[in-house]
Amino acid sequence: MIRFEDLLHPTPSGLYCPPGDFYIDPVVPVDRAVVTHGHADHARSGHGTVLATPQTLAIMGERYGVDFTGLRQSLAYGETVSHHGVSITLYPAGHVLGSAQALIEWKGLRMVVSGDYKRRRDPTCAAFEPVPCDVFISEATFGLPVFVHPPDSEEIGRLVHSLEQFPERAHLVGAYALGKAQRVIRLLREAGWKRPVYVHGALERLNRLYEAEGVALGPILPATGLKANALGGEVVVAPPSATQDRWARRFADPVLAFASGWMGVRARARQRGVELPLVLSDHADWPELIATFTELKPEEVWITHGREEGLLRWAALNDQKARALRLVGYDEDDLEQDLTVPASEEVVTPQSGPG
C-alpha cells in the first residue's frame, strides 16, 4: 500500500519527492527544485534546475541575476509536466505575482503544496484556485483565531483619509518590495488616488517587472534628490528598513505607515513606531485557512511554517486528519514570518487616522 510519505516527505533540505527526485522550495541548493514563488525564503539561488511559473523565474532573475540556476523550466498555470513518472501542475496561490500551488500526482495520489497563499482578491496577481487533493500542505503564518484581517478597502481608506486629514505631512508607507508594495499602489489607484506615488529605489526593478506583466501602477516617481521637508501630502512607498534610516528624514513630518498582517498586533505596531498601521497581509488569515480546509476536504492536511497548534486543534475538533511538518528555514522575505505572538496579545482596532 502506497503511503502519502512515499510521494512527499520533509527533509533537512526541504520537502522532497523521492519518486520524482526533486524538492519543493528547498532551503539549500539542490539538483532539481520546484519553486512556488519568488520570496527569498522559498526561492533560493544555486539549484541545478528550477521549475516555476514564468513570473517567478523572472522575479528570481531580477533578484539573483540571470545565472541564479543552471536551467530554468517554465510552467504556466494549468500546464503539466512529468518527471520520472511524477506529474507536476501549477495553480494560482494568490500570494504574489507568479505564486503557485504545486499539484504532485503519482500512482493515483494527489498532493498539493500551497507554498504561501491568501484567498481574498488581489489586483496584482491571479486569485487562489482550489485544487481537489488527497493531502493539502498548508502554511499557518496566521493560524490563530485572533487573526481576522479587515477588508483591504478599509485599510487603504484609512490611508486616504489620513492624507486628507494631514495634507501638510508626507505619508511614508513601509511595504515589502515583492508583492506588498505593488499591491498598496494598486489599491490606492482603486481608491481614486491619481497623483504620482513616490518610491524608494529598491522598488523600481520589481515595479517595472509588474508593469511588464500587465499590472498597471499609474504614475510612479523616484523619491530621490529631494530637499528637506519634501512631499507634504504625497505618498512614499519604501521597504520597511528604509523607513527607519536617514533616507526617511528628508520628508515633511512623515506619517509612518506599515502594511503588514502583523500590524493587527498592537505590540508590533508600537515596537516599530508605526503611526498608521495598515493590516494588509499576503497570507491567509484564520477564516481563510479554515474555509480552505473545509472547501477542499482532503484526507489529510499537513501544516508548515507557522502556528500549527491552533490549526491542529481545529482539525481535531472537526474530524479532519492533520499533522505538523515542522519544516525549517521559511522566514518570509516580507517578514510576515513565524514570530512568537501569543494569542493573548492585543489586536489593533483600526482607527480613522494616524495614531
Coordinates of C-alpha atoms in Angstrom, one line a residue, residues 22-317:
F22 CA 13.0 16.8 -6.7
Y23 CA 12.4 19.2 -3.9
I24 CA 9.7 21.8 -3.4
D25 CA 11.1 25.2 -2.2
P26 CA 14.3 23.7 -0.9
V27 CA 16.3 25.7 1.7
V28 CA 19.7 24.7 0.3
P29 CA 20.9 24.3 -3.3
V30 CA 19.7 21.0 -4.9
D31 CA 19.9 19.4 -8.3
R32 CA 16.2 19.9 -9.1
A33 CA 13.8 22.3 -7.4
V34 CA 10.1 23.3 -7.9
V35 CA 9.7 26.9 -6.6
T36 CA 6.3 28.1 -5.6
H37 CA 7.0 31.9 -5.5
G38 CA 9.7 34.5 -5.6
H39 CA 10.1 35.4 -1.9
A40 CA 13.7 34.7 -0.8
D41 CA 12.8 32.1 1.9
H42 CA 11.2 29.9 -0.8
A43 CA 13.2 30.9 -3.9
R44 CA 16.9 30.5 -3.4
S45 CA 19.7 30.6 -5.9
G46 CA 22.2 27.9 -6.8
H47 CA 19.9 25.0 -7.8
G48 CA 20.7 22.9 -10.9
T49 CA 17.2 23.2 -12.4
V50 CA 14.3 25.4 -11.2
L51 CA 10.8 24.7 -12.4
A52 CA 8.4 27.6 -11.7
T53 CA 5.9 29.9 -13.3
P54 CA 7.4 32.4 -15.9
Q55 CA 6.7 35.3 -13.5
T56 CA 8.6 33.6 -10.6
L57 CA 11.5 32.8 -12.8
A58 CA 11.6 36.5 -13.9
I59 CA 11.5 37.6 -10.3
M60 CA 14.3 35.3 -9.4
G61 CA 16.3 36.6 -12.3
E62 CA 15.8 40.2 -11.0
R63 CA 16.8 39.3 -7.5
Y64 CA 19.7 37.0 -8.1
G65 CA 20.9 37.7 -11.6
V66 CA 20.5 35.7 -14.8
D67 CA 22.7 32.8 -13.6
F68 CA 20.6 32.1 -10.5
T69 CA 20.2 28.4 -11.7
G70 CA 21.7 26.1 -14.2
L71 CA 18.5 25.6 -16.1
R72 CA 15.1 27.3 -16.0
Q73 CA 12.0 25.3 -16.7
S74 CA 8.9 27.5 -17.1
L75 CA 5.5 26.1 -16.4
A76 CA 2.3 28.2 -16.9
Y77 CA -0.7 27.8 -14.6
G78 CA -2.7 24.6 -15.6
E79 CA 0.1 23.1 -17.6
T80 CA 1.5 19.7 -16.6
V81 CA 5.0 18.1 -16.9
S82 CA 6.1 14.7 -15.9
H83 CA 9.4 13.7 -14.3
H84 CA 10.2 10.1 -13.6
G85 CA 6.5 9.3 -13.7
V86 CA 5.5 12.1 -11.3
S87 CA 3.2 14.8 -12.7
I88 CA 3.6 18.4 -11.6
T89 CA 0.9 21.0 -12.3
L90 CA 1.0 24.6 -11.0
Y91 CA -2.1 26.5 -10.0
P92 CA -2.5 30.1 -8.7
A93 CA -1.9 30.7 -5.0
G94 CA -3.0 34.3 -4.7
H95 CA 0.1 35.3 -2.7
V96 CA 2.2 37.5 -5.1
L97 CA 2.8 37.8 -8.8
G98 CA 3.5 34.3 -10.2
S99 CA 2.9 32.5 -6.9
A100 CA 1.7 28.9 -7.4
Q101 CA 0.4 25.8 -5.6
A102 CA 2.1 22.7 -6.8
L103 CA -0.1 19.6 -7.5
I104 CA 2.0 16.5 -7.3
E105 CA 0.4 13.3 -8.7
W106 CA 1.8 9.8 -8.7
K107 CA 0.0 6.4 -8.8
G108 CA -3.3 7.9 -8.1
L109 CA -2.2 10.1 -5.2
R110 CA -2.8 13.9 -5.4
M111 CA -0.9 16.1 -3.0
V112 CA -1.0 19.9 -3.2
V113 CA 1.8 22.1 -1.8
S114 CA 0.3 25.5 -1.3
G115 CA 3.5 27.5 -0.7
D116 CA 2.1 30.7 0.7
Y117 CA -1.4 31.8 -0.2
K118 CA -4.4 34.0 0.5
R119 CA -8.0 33.8 -0.5
R120 CA -9.0 37.4 -0.9
R121 CA -8.9 39.4 -4.1
D122 CA -5.5 40.9 -5.0
P123 CA -5.4 43.2 -8.1
T124 CA -1.7 42.4 -8.6
C125 CA -1.8 38.6 -9.0
A126 CA -4.0 35.7 -10.0
A127 CA -6.5 34.5 -7.4
F128 CA -6.1 31.3 -5.4
E129 CA -7.7 28.3 -7.2
P130 CA -8.9 25.4 -5.0
V131 CA -7.4 22.1 -6.3
P132 CA -9.0 18.8 -5.2
C133 CA -6.4 16.6 -3.5
D134 CA -5.8 13.8 -1.0
V135 CA -3.3 15.9 1.0
F136 CA -3.2 19.7 1.2
I137 CA 0.0 21.1 2.6
S138 CA -0.8 24.5 4.1
E139 CA 1.2 27.3 5.6
A140 CA 0.0 28.6 9.0
T141 CA 1.5 32.0 9.3
F142 CA -1.7 33.5 10.8
G143 CA -3.0 30.2 12.1
L144 CA -4.7 31.5 15.3
P145 CA -8.4 32.6 15.6
V146 CA -7.3 36.1 16.7
F147 CA -6.0 36.8 13.2
V148 CA -9.0 38.1 11.2
H149 CA -7.8 40.7 8.7
P150 CA -10.1 43.6 7.8
P151 CA -11.1 44.3 4.2
D152 CA -8.3 45.8 2.1
S153 CA -10.5 48.6 1.0
E154 CA -11.0 49.7 4.6
E155 CA -7.3 49.8 5.3
I156 CA -6.4 51.7 2.2
G157 CA -9.4 54.0 3.0
R158 CA -7.7 54.8 6.3
L159 CA -4.5 55.9 4.4
V160 CA -6.5 58.1 2.0
H161 CA -8.4 59.6 5.0
S162 CA -5.1 60.4 6.7
L163 CA -3.9 62.1 3.6
E164 CA -7.0 64.3 3.6
Q165 CA -6.7 64.9 7.3
F166 CA -3.0 65.8 7.3
P167 CA -2.3 67.4 3.8
E168 CA 0.9 69.0 5.1
R169 CA 2.6 65.7 6.0
A170 CA 4.2 63.1 3.8
H171 CA 2.9 59.6 4.2
L172 CA 5.7 57.1 4.3
V173 CA 4.4 53.5 3.8
G174 CA 6.7 50.6 4.6
A175 CA 5.8 47.8 2.3
Y176 CA 7.9 44.8 1.2
A177 CA 9.5 45.1 -2.2
L178 CA 7.9 42.0 -3.8
G179 CA 4.1 41.9 -3.8
K180 CA 3.1 44.2 -0.9
A181 CA 4.5 47.5 -2.4
Q182 CA 2.7 46.9 -5.7
R183 CA -0.5 45.9 -4.0
V184 CA -0.5 49.0 -1.9
I185 CA -0.1 51.1 -5.0
R186 CA -2.8 49.3 -7.0
L187 CA -5.2 49.6 -4.1
L188 CA -4.5 53.3 -3.8
R189 CA -5.4 53.6 -7.5
E190 CA -8.6 51.7 -7.0
A191 CA -9.4 54.1 -4.1
G192 CA -9.1 57.0 -6.5
W193 CA -5.6 58.2 -5.8
K194 CA -4.5 59.7 -9.2
R195 CA -1.4 61.6 -8.1
P196 CA 2.1 60.2 -8.5
V197 CA 3.3 57.7 -5.9
Y198 CA 6.9 58.2 -4.9
V199 CA 9.0 55.1 -4.4
H200 CA 12.4 54.1 -2.9
G201 CA 14.9 53.0 -5.5
A202 CA 14.8 49.4 -4.1
L203 CA 11.3 49.0 -5.6
E204 CA 12.0 50.2 -9.1
R205 CA 13.0 47.0 -10.8
L206 CA 10.2 44.9 -9.4
N207 CA 7.7 47.7 -10.2
R208 CA 8.9 47.6 -13.8
L209 CA 8.5 43.8 -13.8
Y210 CA 4.9 44.0 -12.5
E211 CA 4.1 46.7 -15.2
A212 CA 5.6 44.4 -17.8
E213 CA 3.2 41.6 -16.6
G214 CA 0.2 43.9 -17.1
V215 CA -0.2 45.3 -13.5
A216 CA -0.7 49.0 -14.1
L217 CA 0.7 51.0 -11.3
G218 CA 0.0 54.5 -12.6
P219 CA 2.4 57.4 -12.4
I220 CA 5.5 56.5 -10.3
L221 CA 8.3 58.9 -9.4
P222 CA 11.6 58.2 -7.6
A223 CA 11.9 59.6 -4.1
T224 CA 15.4 60.8 -4.7
G225 CA 17.2 64.2 -5.0
L226 CA 14.7 65.9 -2.7
K227 CA 15.2 68.8 -0.5
A228 CA 14.3 68.8 3.2
N229 CA 10.7 68.7 4.2
A230 CA 9.7 67.3 0.9
L231 CA 6.5 65.7 -0.4
G232 CA 3.9 67.0 2.0
G233 CA 0.6 65.5 1.2
E234 CA 2.2 62.8 -1.0
V235 CA 2.5 59.0 -0.7
V236 CA 6.0 57.5 -0.5
V237 CA 6.4 53.7 -0.6
A238 CA 9.6 52.1 0.6
P239 CA 11.0 48.9 2.1
P240 CA 10.4 48.8 5.9
S241 CA 14.1 49.1 6.6
A242 CA 14.3 52.3 4.7
T243 CA 11.7 54.0 6.8
Q244 CA 14.0 53.7 9.8
D245 CA 17.2 55.2 8.4
R246 CA 18.5 58.6 7.3
W247 CA 16.8 58.4 3.9
A248 CA 13.4 59.0 5.6
R249 CA 14.5 62.3 7.3
R250 CA 14.0 64.3 4.1
F251 CA 10.2 64.1 4.2
A252 CA 7.8 66.6 5.6
D253 CA 6.8 65.5 9.2
P254 CA 6.1 62.0 7.8
V255 CA 3.2 59.9 8.9
L256 CA 4.9 56.4 9.3
A257 CA 2.6 53.7 8.0
F258 CA 3.4 50.0 7.7
A259 CA 1.4 47.5 5.5
S260 CA 1.6 44.0 7.1
G261 CA -0.7 41.4 8.6
W262 CA 1.3 41.8 11.7
M263 CA 0.0 45.3 12.1
G264 CA -3.1 43.6 13.5
V265 CA -1.0 43.1 16.7
R266 CA -0.8 46.3 18.7
A267 CA 2.6 45.4 20.2
R268 CA 4.2 45.0 16.8
A269 CA 2.9 48.4 15.6
R270 CA 4.2 50.1 18.8
Q271 CA 7.6 48.3 18.5
R272 CA 8.2 49.8 15.1
G273 CA 6.9 53.2 16.0
V274 CA 4.1 53.0 13.4
E275 CA 1.7 55.8 13.5
L276 CA -0.7 54.4 10.9
P277 CA -0.8 50.5 11.0
L278 CA -2.3 49.1 7.8
V279 CA -3.4 45.5 8.2
L280 CA -2.7 44.2 4.7
S281 CA -1.4 40.6 4.5
D282 CA -0.3 38.4 1.6
H283 CA -1.2 35.4 3.7
A284 CA -4.5 33.7 4.6
D285 CA -5.9 34.7 7.9
W286 CA -7.7 32.3 10.2
P287 CA -11.1 32.3 8.5
E288 CA -9.4 31.9 5.1
L289 CA -7.4 28.9 6.3
I290 CA -10.4 27.2 7.8
A291 CA -12.5 28.0 4.7
T292 CA -9.9 26.4 2.5
F293 CA -9.7 23.2 4.6
T294 CA -13.5 23.0 4.7
E295 CA -13.8 23.5 1.0
L296 CA -11.2 21.0 -0.1
K297 CA -12.0 18.3 2.5
P298 CA -8.7 16.5 1.9
E299 CA -8.0 13.2 3.5
E300 CA -5.1 14.9 5.4
V301 CA -3.9 18.4 6.0
W302 CA -0.2 18.9 6.5
I303 CA 0.7 22.2 8.2
T304 CA 4.0 24.0 7.8
H305 CA 5.9 27.1 9.0
G306 CA 3.5 28.9 11.3
R307 CA 1.2 28.4 14.2
E308 CA 0.4 24.7 13.8
E309 CA -1.1 24.2 17.2
G310 CA -4.3 26.3 16.6
L311 CA -5.0 24.5 13.3
L312 CA -4.2 21.1 14.7
R313 CA -6.7 21.8 17.5
W314 CA -9.4 22.9 15.0
A315 CA -8.7 19.8 12.9
A316 CA -9.2 17.5 15.9
L317 CA -12.5 19.1 16.8

